Amino acid sequence: MCRWPRSLVLPLIDGGIAAVLFALLLVAVTAGGQRPDSPTGVALAVALCAVQAGCLLWIRRHPIPALAVAALAGVGLEALCPQLGWLGQVAVPLSYVARLRPPRVSLPALGVLLAPTPWKLVHGGWRDLLLAVAGLGLGWALGEVQRGRAERWQAHRARAIGRERERISRELHDVVAHHVAVIAVQAAAAEDVLDERPDQARAALGSIQDAARSALTELRAILHALTADAGPDPAVPQPRLTQLDALADAVRAAGLEVTMDRPGGTVGLPGGVELSAYRIVQEALTNAVKHGHATRAEVSVRYDDGVLRVEVVNDGPVAPAPRTAEGHGILGMRERARLLGGTLDAGPLAAGGFRVSAQIPVRVTR
């Protein structure tokens, strides 16, 4: 599944809005009853419409300069075509500025644009003045509402990621604790038999080496997580990929037909990798039942070329996880993969259904 990057989607949206704005301005200039009298005036007005609409193509990078250019173009449009509204349609670029910048920046810009509005009394009347003020105020308010919603979503997302990282770090802590316990036991065993049975001591040292290497891999993942003082969790064994069959059986009991494809090469991976892969499959299947209303799901877990690939596809008619689910859903699955240096894509399929696909690198020699 191809996910369009944000850096490509936003310019397309801005380009579409700019094209619509230019088309509206162009119709008003060329077909309006108060268009400029001379062909030169019409051509100049069309050029100013293009400048004002074109500012939306670069306003995200330079909001204030773009708004200034749009306002200057609006001055010309106001002189040539007063029927377009106050300074053309400068309320649209102003809305962008309010969306991109806090009120301490956007409110002064609104004040500057409102200051000359009494000029409308010269060539219009109170009605035109009120329309000019209302247009600018509505544009600013719309942008401010969008900015507030975006900030709340970012804050919500940051809290969800924080909680998910805390949960992941606790789980990985249990995995590392297991490796450290193995090291301690094997070290004691090696010390006991070092003089009498050096071969057994050598085997114990090899086990220590393997456990230490795995523990270091898990620790690197923990260092990327944001931990908090939430108290210790109950000491329960963390799931491995060998338990996916039992997970599939439990989901089948809930009414979802599950097909599992898990070759033997996935056995013996680092504990943190297996834990995250298990949780991704578990979350994807759970969401397919709860939110996707799916009847069938296909799970594929494969390891090759140092990468563990996990894919869960279901036939649900809608997306299986609302993005507002706190600490769970797609956000949590993606964070699990990212903390181990991997990636995760999730989204609807063109032919119907929903797919979750994760790639997790395995950084330890098996």
Tab-separated table of C-alpha atoms in Angstrom:
chain	number	residue	atom	x	y	z
A	1	MET	CA	0.000	0.000	0.000
A	2	CYS	CA	1.358	3.417	-0.990
A	3	ARG	CA	0.999	6.183	1.603
A	4	TRP	CA	1.344	9.703	0.227
A	5	PRO	CA	3.760	11.748	2.334
A	6	ARG	CA	2.476	14.858	4.075
A	7	SER	CA	5.052	16.945	2.194
A	8	LEU	CA	3.264	16.022	-1.042
A	9	VAL	CA	-0.353	16.107	0.151
A	10	LEU	CA	-0.255	19.637	1.609
A	11	PRO	CA	1.034	21.311	-1.592
A	12	LEU	CA	-1.689	19.512	-3.554
A	13	ILE	CA	-4.354	20.804	-1.161
A	14	ASP	CA	-2.951	24.330	-1.267
A	15	GLY	CA	-2.757	24.178	-5.046
A	16	GLY	CA	-6.388	23.094	-5.262
A	17	ILE	CA	-7.559	25.919	-2.985
A	18	ALA	CA	-5.434	28.425	-4.932
A	19	ALA	CA	-6.946	27.235	-8.226
A	20	VAL	CA	-10.502	27.584	-6.871
A	21	LEU	CA	-9.752	31.042	-5.473
A	22	PHE	CA	-8.235	32.189	-8.767
A	23	ALA	CA	-11.232	30.836	-10.700
A	24	LEU	CA	-13.669	32.726	-8.458
A	25	LEU	CA	-11.682	35.929	-8.737
A	26	LEU	CA	-11.361	35.510	-12.482
A	27	VAL	CA	-15.110	35.084	-12.942
A	28	ALA	CA	-15.789	38.159	-10.835
A	29	VAL	CA	-13.269	40.237	-12.777
A	30	THR	CA	-14.225	39.194	-16.309
A	31	ALA	CA	-17.964	38.670	-15.923
A	32	GLY	CA	-18.873	41.165	-13.224
A	33	GLY	CA	-20.905	44.231	-13.962
A	34	GLN	CA	-18.192	46.493	-12.546
A	35	ARG	CA	-15.174	45.129	-14.332
A	36	PRO	CA	-12.482	47.587	-15.496
A	37	ASP	CA	-13.417	49.602	-18.528
A	38	SER	CA	-10.243	49.046	-20.556
A	39	PRO	CA	-8.637	45.784	-21.719
A	40	THR	CA	-5.481	46.878	-19.939
A	41	GLY	CA	-7.379	47.237	-16.693
A	42	VAL	CA	-8.897	43.772	-17.121
A	43	ALA	CA	-5.494	42.248	-17.830
A	44	LEU	CA	-3.998	43.957	-14.788
A	45	ALA	CA	-6.870	42.758	-12.604
A	46	VAL	CA	-6.436	39.183	-13.852
A	47	ALA	CA	-2.708	39.363	-13.065
A	48	LEU	CA	-3.446	40.634	-9.548
A	49	CYS	CA	-5.939	37.788	-9.061
A	50	ALA	CA	-3.225	35.317	-10.029
A	51	VAL	CA	-0.784	36.920	-7.590
A	52	GLN	CA	-3.255	36.856	-4.699
A	53	ALA	CA	-4.292	33.260	-5.316
A	54	GLY	CA	-0.708	32.179	-6.000
A	55	CYS	CA	0.369	33.328	-2.545
A	56	LEU	CA	-1.323	30.219	-1.160
A	57	LEU	CA	1.302	28.049	-2.884
A	58	TRP	CA	4.090	29.322	-0.613
A	59	ILE	CA	2.216	30.736	2.364
A	60	ARG	CA	3.042	27.706	4.569
A	61	ARG	CA	6.769	28.420	4.263
A	62	HIS	CA	6.527	32.206	4.636
A	63	PRO	CA	3.104	33.141	6.069
A	64	ILE	CA	3.631	36.822	6.830
A	65	PRO	CA	5.449	37.757	3.579
A	66	ALA	CA	2.837	35.849	1.581
A	67	LEU	CA	0.014	37.683	3.371
A	68	ALA	CA	1.743	41.012	2.697
A	69	VAL	CA	1.967	40.231	-1.028
A	70	ALA	CA	-1.683	39.146	-1.060
A	71	ALA	CA	-2.680	42.396	0.665
A	72	LEU	CA	-0.714	44.504	-1.824
A	73	ALA	CA	-2.377	42.669	-4.696
A	74	GLY	CA	-5.682	43.291	-2.921
A	75	VAL	CA	-5.031	47.046	-2.893
A	76	GLY	CA	-4.877	46.980	-6.683
A	77	LEU	CA	-7.975	44.802	-6.909
A	78	GLU	CA	-9.829	47.138	-4.551
A	79	ALA	CA	-9.070	50.045	-6.860
A	80	LEU	CA	-9.917	48.181	-10.079
A	81	CYS	CA	-12.789	45.931	-8.907
A	82	PRO	CA	-14.337	47.048	-5.602
A	83	GLN	CA	-17.099	44.458	-6.059
A	84	LEU	CA	-14.621	41.643	-5.288
A	85	GLY	CA	-14.693	42.459	-1.610
A	86	TRP	CA	-12.244	44.203	0.679
A	87	LEU	CA	-8.756	43.878	-0.848
A	88	GLY	CA	-9.969	41.144	-3.172
A	89	GLN	CA	-10.196	37.914	-1.181
A	90	VAL	CA	-7.393	38.597	1.288
A	91	ALA	CA	-9.476	36.874	3.977
A	92	VAL	CA	-8.376	33.500	2.546
A	93	PRO	CA	-4.606	34.107	3.030
A	94	LEU	CA	-5.417	35.607	6.442
A	95	SER	CA	-7.168	32.365	7.389
A	96	TYR	CA	-3.984	30.474	6.483
A	97	VAL	CA	-1.901	32.780	8.688
A	98	ALA	CA	-4.287	32.268	11.622
A	99	ARG	CA	-4.014	28.503	11.073
A	100	LEU	CA	-0.210	28.535	10.927
A	101	ARG	CA	0.660	31.147	13.559
A	102	PRO	CA	-0.534	31.858	17.134
A	103	PRO	CA	-2.810	34.826	17.895
A	104	ARG	CA	0.122	37.001	18.930
A	105	VAL	CA	1.087	36.982	15.234
A	106	SER	CA	-2.234	36.609	13.433
A	107	LEU	CA	-4.172	39.196	15.467
A	108	PRO	CA	-1.819	42.080	14.570
A	109	ALA	CA	-2.097	41.006	10.925
A	110	LEU	CA	-5.894	41.125	11.256
A	111	GLY	CA	-5.660	44.602	12.826
A	112	VAL	CA	-3.509	45.914	9.962
A	113	LEU	CA	-6.018	44.651	7.389
A	114	LEU	CA	-8.974	46.057	9.333
A	115	ALA	CA	-7.453	49.511	9.832
A	116	PRO	CA	-8.208	50.854	6.303
A	117	THR	CA	-11.729	49.349	6.087
A	118	PRO	CA	-13.425	52.750	6.730
A	119	TRP	CA	-12.357	53.516	3.158
A	120	LYS	CA	-15.383	51.417	2.173
A	121	LEU	CA	-17.566	54.340	3.330
A	122	VAL	CA	-16.119	56.449	0.539
A	123	HIS	CA	-16.999	54.168	-2.375
A	124	GLY	CA	-19.738	52.111	-0.746
A	125	GLY	CA	-21.593	52.437	2.513
A	126	TRP	CA	-22.100	50.896	5.885
A	127	ARG	CA	-23.158	47.630	4.306
A	128	ASP	CA	-19.854	47.304	2.428
A	129	LEU	CA	-17.928	48.268	5.561
A	130	LEU	CA	-19.674	45.638	7.655
A	131	LEU	CA	-19.125	42.993	4.964
A	132	ALA	CA	-15.404	43.833	4.830
A	133	VAL	CA	-15.024	43.579	8.616
A	134	ALA	CA	-17.122	40.399	8.792
A	135	GLY	CA	-15.164	38.760	5.965
A	136	LEU	CA	-11.812	39.400	7.616
A	137	GLY	CA	-13.107	38.366	11.039
A	138	LEU	CA	-14.612	35.162	9.686
A	139	GLY	CA	-11.405	34.276	7.851
A	140	TRP	CA	-9.297	34.813	10.973
A	141	ALA	CA	-11.761	32.897	13.181
A	142	LEU	CA	-11.824	29.924	10.813
A	143	GLY	CA	-8.039	29.699	10.806
A	144	GLU	CA	-7.848	30.067	14.589
A	145	VAL	CA	-10.387	27.258	15.099
A	146	GLN	CA	-8.370	24.984	12.819
A	147	ARG	CA	-5.150	25.888	14.640
A	148	GLY	CA	-6.734	25.095	18.009
A	149	ARG	CA	-7.999	21.740	16.778
A	150	ALA	CA	-4.569	20.880	15.370
A	151	GLU	CA	-2.868	21.799	18.658
A	152	ARG	CA	-5.321	19.708	20.666
A	153	TRP	CA	-4.776	16.740	18.356
A	154	GLN	CA	-0.992	17.085	18.644
A	155	ALA	CA	-1.244	17.262	22.429
A	156	HIS	CA	-3.538	14.226	22.459
A	157	ARG	CA	-1.162	12.334	20.186
A	158	ALA	CA	1.841	13.236	22.371
A	159	ARG	CA	0.038	11.958	25.482
A	160	ALA	CA	-0.963	8.749	23.716
A	161	ILE	CA	2.595	8.163	22.511
A	162	GLY	CA	3.915	8.831	26.014
A	163	ARG	CA	1.575	6.283	27.559
A	164	GLU	CA	2.362	3.747	24.857
A	165	ARG	CA	6.117	4.218	25.275
A	166	GLU	CA	5.757	3.783	29.019
A	167	ARG	CA	3.851	0.538	28.533
A	168	ILE	CA	6.327	-0.727	25.940
A	169	SER	CA	9.318	0.115	28.136
A	170	ARG	CA	7.823	-1.829	31.061
A	171	GLU	CA	7.291	-4.853	28.836
A	172	LEU	CA	10.820	-4.644	27.465
A	173	HIS	CA	12.084	-4.255	31.012
A	174	ASP	CA	10.611	-7.677	31.787
A	175	VAL	CA	12.388	-9.151	28.770
A	176	VAL	CA	15.750	-7.671	29.805
A	177	ALA	CA	15.208	-8.816	33.387
A	178	HIS	CA	14.808	-12.355	32.077
A	179	HIS	CA	18.125	-12.144	30.202
A	180	VAL	CA	19.893	-10.752	33.282
A	181	ALA	CA	18.469	-13.564	35.402
A	182	VAL	CA	19.802	-16.087	32.894
A	183	ILE	CA	23.225	-14.449	33.072
A	184	ALA	CA	23.227	-14.613	36.861
A	185	VAL	CA	22.219	-18.287	36.941
A	186	GLN	CA	24.709	-19.330	34.264
A	187	ALA	CA	27.519	-17.360	35.918
A	188	ALA	CA	26.891	-19.130	39.211
A	189	ALA	CA	26.806	-22.493	37.426
A	190	ALA	CA	30.068	-21.752	35.603
A	191	GLU	CA	31.773	-20.825	38.867
A	192	ASP	CA	30.662	-24.086	40.496
A	193	VAL	CA	32.027	-26.352	37.753
A	194	LEU	CA	34.932	-24.238	36.483
A	195	ASP	CA	37.669	-26.468	38.015
A	196	GLU	CA	36.060	-29.897	37.767
A	197	ARG	CA	34.086	-29.620	34.502
A	198	PRO	CA	35.549	-26.919	32.260
A	199	ASP	CA	33.403	-28.036	29.289
A	200	GLN	CA	30.218	-27.266	31.215
A	201	ALA	CA	31.695	-23.969	32.355
A	202	ARG	CA	32.480	-23.102	28.724
A	203	ALA	CA	28.872	-23.873	27.719
A	204	ALA	CA	27.585	-21.681	30.525
A	205	LEU	CA	29.844	-18.841	29.401
A	206	GLY	CA	28.450	-19.195	25.880
A	207	SER	CA	24.932	-18.894	27.243
A	208	ILE	CA	25.996	-15.791	29.156
A	209	GLN	CA	27.384	-14.271	25.976
A	210	ASP	CA	24.138	-14.899	24.061
A	211	ALA	CA	21.975	-13.568	26.893
A	212	ALA	CA	24.144	-10.456	27.278
A	213	ARG	CA	23.979	-9.705	23.542
A	214	SER	CA	20.194	-10.038	23.569
A	215	ALA	CA	19.917	-7.890	26.695
A	216	LEU	CA	21.944	-5.102	25.052
A	217	THR	CA	19.628	-5.164	22.055
A	218	GLU	CA	16.568	-4.815	24.275
A	219	LEU	CA	18.233	-2.034	26.296
A	220	ARG	CA	18.766	0.019	23.146
A	221	ALA	CA	15.025	-0.112	22.554
A	222	ILE	CA	14.238	0.841	26.145
A	223	LEU	CA	16.506	3.895	25.954
A	224	HIS	CA	14.303	5.246	23.175
A	225	ALA	CA	11.124	4.943	25.210
A	226	LEU	CA	9.815	7.541	27.618
A	227	THR	CA	9.518	5.902	30.985
A	228	ALA	CA	7.526	7.142	33.953
A	229	ASP	CA	7.221	6.233	37.619
A	230	ALA	CA	4.120	4.100	37.210
A	231	GLY	CA	5.113	1.340	39.613
A	232	PRO	CA	6.023	-2.232	38.773
A	233	ASP	CA	3.643	-4.394	36.784
A	234	PRO	CA	2.794	-7.937	37.867
A	235	ALA	CA	5.569	-10.344	36.998
A	236	VAL	CA	3.911	-12.181	34.126
A	237	PRO	CA	5.681	-13.874	31.204
A	238	GLN	CA	5.751	-11.734	28.073
A	239	PRO	CA	4.260	-13.334	24.944
A	240	ARG	CA	6.389	-14.677	22.091
A	241	LEU	CA	5.623	-15.486	18.469
A	242	THR	CA	5.067	-19.140	19.408
A	243	GLN	CA	1.880	-17.984	21.134
A	244	LEU	CA	0.351	-16.527	17.962
A	245	ASP	CA	-1.533	-19.757	17.306
A	246	ALA	CA	-3.207	-19.491	20.706
A	247	LEU	CA	-4.009	-15.844	19.947
A	248	ALA	CA	-5.575	-16.859	16.630
A	249	ASP	CA	-7.697	-19.487	18.395
A	250	ALA	CA	-8.964	-16.886	20.859
A	251	VAL	CA	-9.869	-14.493	18.044
A	252	ARG	CA	-11.621	-17.264	16.121
A	253	ALA	CA	-13.775	-17.836	19.178
A	254	ALA	CA	-14.860	-14.188	18.846
A	255	GLY	CA	-16.125	-14.868	15.318
A	256	LEU	CA	-13.174	-13.801	13.139
A	257	GLU	CA	-11.789	-16.409	10.743
A	258	VAL	CA	-7.982	-16.205	11.018
A	259	THR	CA	-5.405	-17.722	8.668
A	260	MET	CA	-1.889	-17.875	10.151
A	261	ASP	CA	1.266	-18.052	8.002
A	262	ARG	CA	4.303	-18.308	10.288
A	263	PRO	CA	7.291	-20.291	8.996
A	264	GLY	CA	9.750	-21.803	11.451
A	265	GLY	CA	12.373	-19.117	10.768
A	266	THR	CA	10.649	-16.778	13.183
A	267	VAL	CA	11.575	-18.904	16.214
A	268	GLY	CA	14.352	-17.655	18.509
A	269	LEU	CA	14.333	-13.948	17.659
A	270	PRO	CA	15.233	-11.374	20.344
A	271	GLY	CA	12.555	-11.120	22.993
A	272	GLY	CA	11.777	-7.450	22.353
A	273	VAL	CA	11.287	-8.074	18.644
A	274	GLU	CA	9.001	-11.053	19.246
A	275	LEU	CA	7.058	-9.136	21.899
A	276	SER	CA	6.441	-6.133	19.626
A	277	ALA	CA	5.497	-8.338	16.679
A	278	TYR	CA	3.053	-10.279	18.865
A	279	ARG	CA	1.484	-7.064	20.175
A	280	ILE	CA	1.126	-5.672	16.637
A	281	VAL	CA	-0.703	-8.811	15.482
A	282	GLN	CA	-2.815	-8.806	18.634
A	283	GLU	CA	-3.814	-5.159	18.205
A	284	ALA	CA	-4.549	-5.554	14.500
A	285	LEU	CA	-6.792	-8.565	15.069
A	286	THR	CA	-8.540	-6.968	18.034
A	287	ASN	CA	-9.247	-3.801	16.062
A	288	ALA	CA	-10.516	-5.869	13.126
A	289	VAL	CA	-13.117	-7.414	15.426
A	290	LYS	CA	-14.027	-4.297	17.412
A	291	HIS	CA	-13.914	-1.542	14.803
A	292	GLY	CA	-13.564	-3.129	11.369
A	293	HIS	CA	-16.489	-5.577	11.545
A	294	ALA	CA	-14.329	-8.031	9.612
A	295	THR	CA	-15.168	-11.683	9.066
A	296	ARG	CA	-11.780	-12.912	7.840
A	297	ALA	CA	-8.152	-12.007	8.522
A	298	GLU	CA	-4.851	-13.260	7.135
A	299	VAL	CA	-1.717	-13.035	9.299
A	300	SER	CA	1.783	-13.406	7.856
A	301	VAL	CA	4.931	-13.327	10.014
A	302	ARG	CA	8.194	-13.933	8.156
A	303	TYR	CA	11.866	-13.408	8.920
A	304	ASP	CA	14.477	-12.996	6.189
A	305	ASP	CA	17.527	-10.830	5.468
A	306	GLY	CA	17.649	-9.585	9.056
A	307	VAL	CA	14.110	-8.153	8.979
A	308	LEU	CA	10.947	-9.478	10.598
A	309	ARG	CA	7.940	-8.724	8.394
A	310	VAL	CA	4.476	-8.754	9.913
A	311	GLU	CA	1.319	-8.316	7.868
A	312	VAL	CA	-2.335	-8.515	8.921
A	313	VAL	CA	-5.027	-8.127	6.256
A	314	ASN	CA	-8.749	-8.230	6.984
A	315	ASP	CA	-11.901	-7.831	4.883
A	316	GLY	CA	-13.524	-5.222	7.097
A	317	PRO	CA	-15.528	-2.520	5.331
A	318	VAL	CA	-14.148	0.314	7.476
A	319	ALA	CA	-10.846	1.293	9.069
A	320	PRO	CA	-10.182	-0.992	12.041
A	321	ALA	CA	-8.895	1.576	14.509
A	322	PRO	CA	-10.121	5.104	15.149
A	323	ARG	CA	-7.129	7.371	15.393
A	324	THR	CA	-8.514	8.932	18.547
A	325	ALA	CA	-8.139	5.686	20.493
A	326	GLU	CA	-5.850	6.698	23.326
A	327	GLY	CA	-2.632	4.716	23.517
A	328	HIS	CA	-3.864	1.921	21.266
A	329	GLY	CA	-4.719	1.273	17.630
A	330	ILE	CA	-2.517	2.332	14.772
A	331	LEU	CA	-0.631	4.881	16.878
A	332	GLY	CA	0.494	2.257	19.389
A	333	MET	CA	1.426	-0.288	16.716
A	334	ARG	CA	3.477	2.274	14.806
A	335	GLU	CA	5.264	3.356	17.986
A	336	ARG	CA	6.189	-0.247	18.812
A	337	ALA	CA	7.783	-0.710	15.400
A	338	ARG	CA	9.537	2.673	15.525
A	339	LEU	CA	11.138	2.077	18.921
A	340	LEU	CA	12.889	-0.987	17.462
A	341	GLY	CA	14.064	0.911	14.389
A	342	GLY	CA	11.267	-0.397	12.176
A	343	THR	CA	8.307	1.002	10.249
A	344	LEU	CA	4.586	0.317	10.118
A	345	ASP	CA	2.016	1.223	7.476
A	346	ALA	CA	-1.725	0.881	7.974
A	347	GLY	CA	-4.645	1.809	5.780
A	348	PRO	CA	-7.515	0.644	3.585
A	349	LEU	CA	-6.917	-1.401	0.446
A	350	ALA	CA	-8.176	-0.338	-2.971
A	351	ALA	CA	-10.094	-3.605	-3.410
A	352	GLY	CA	-11.614	-3.389	0.082
A	353	GLY	CA	-10.409	-4.397	3.497
A	354	PHE	CA	-7.631	-3.064	5.688
A	355	ARG	CA	-3.949	-3.913	5.961
A	356	VAL	CA	-1.349	-3.462	8.688
A	357	SER	CA	2.220	-4.056	7.521
A	358	ALA	CA	5.281	-3.777	9.772
A	359	GLN	CA	9.005	-4.306	9.182
A	360	ILE	CA	11.227	-4.698	12.249
A	361	PRO	CA	15.012	-5.082	11.900
A	362	VAL	CA	16.678	-7.788	13.971
A	363	ARG	CA	19.940	-6.377	15.308
A	364	VAL	CA	21.374	-9.422	17.035
A	365	THR	CA	23.266	-12.346	15.583
A	366	ARG	CA	21.208	-15.468	15.964
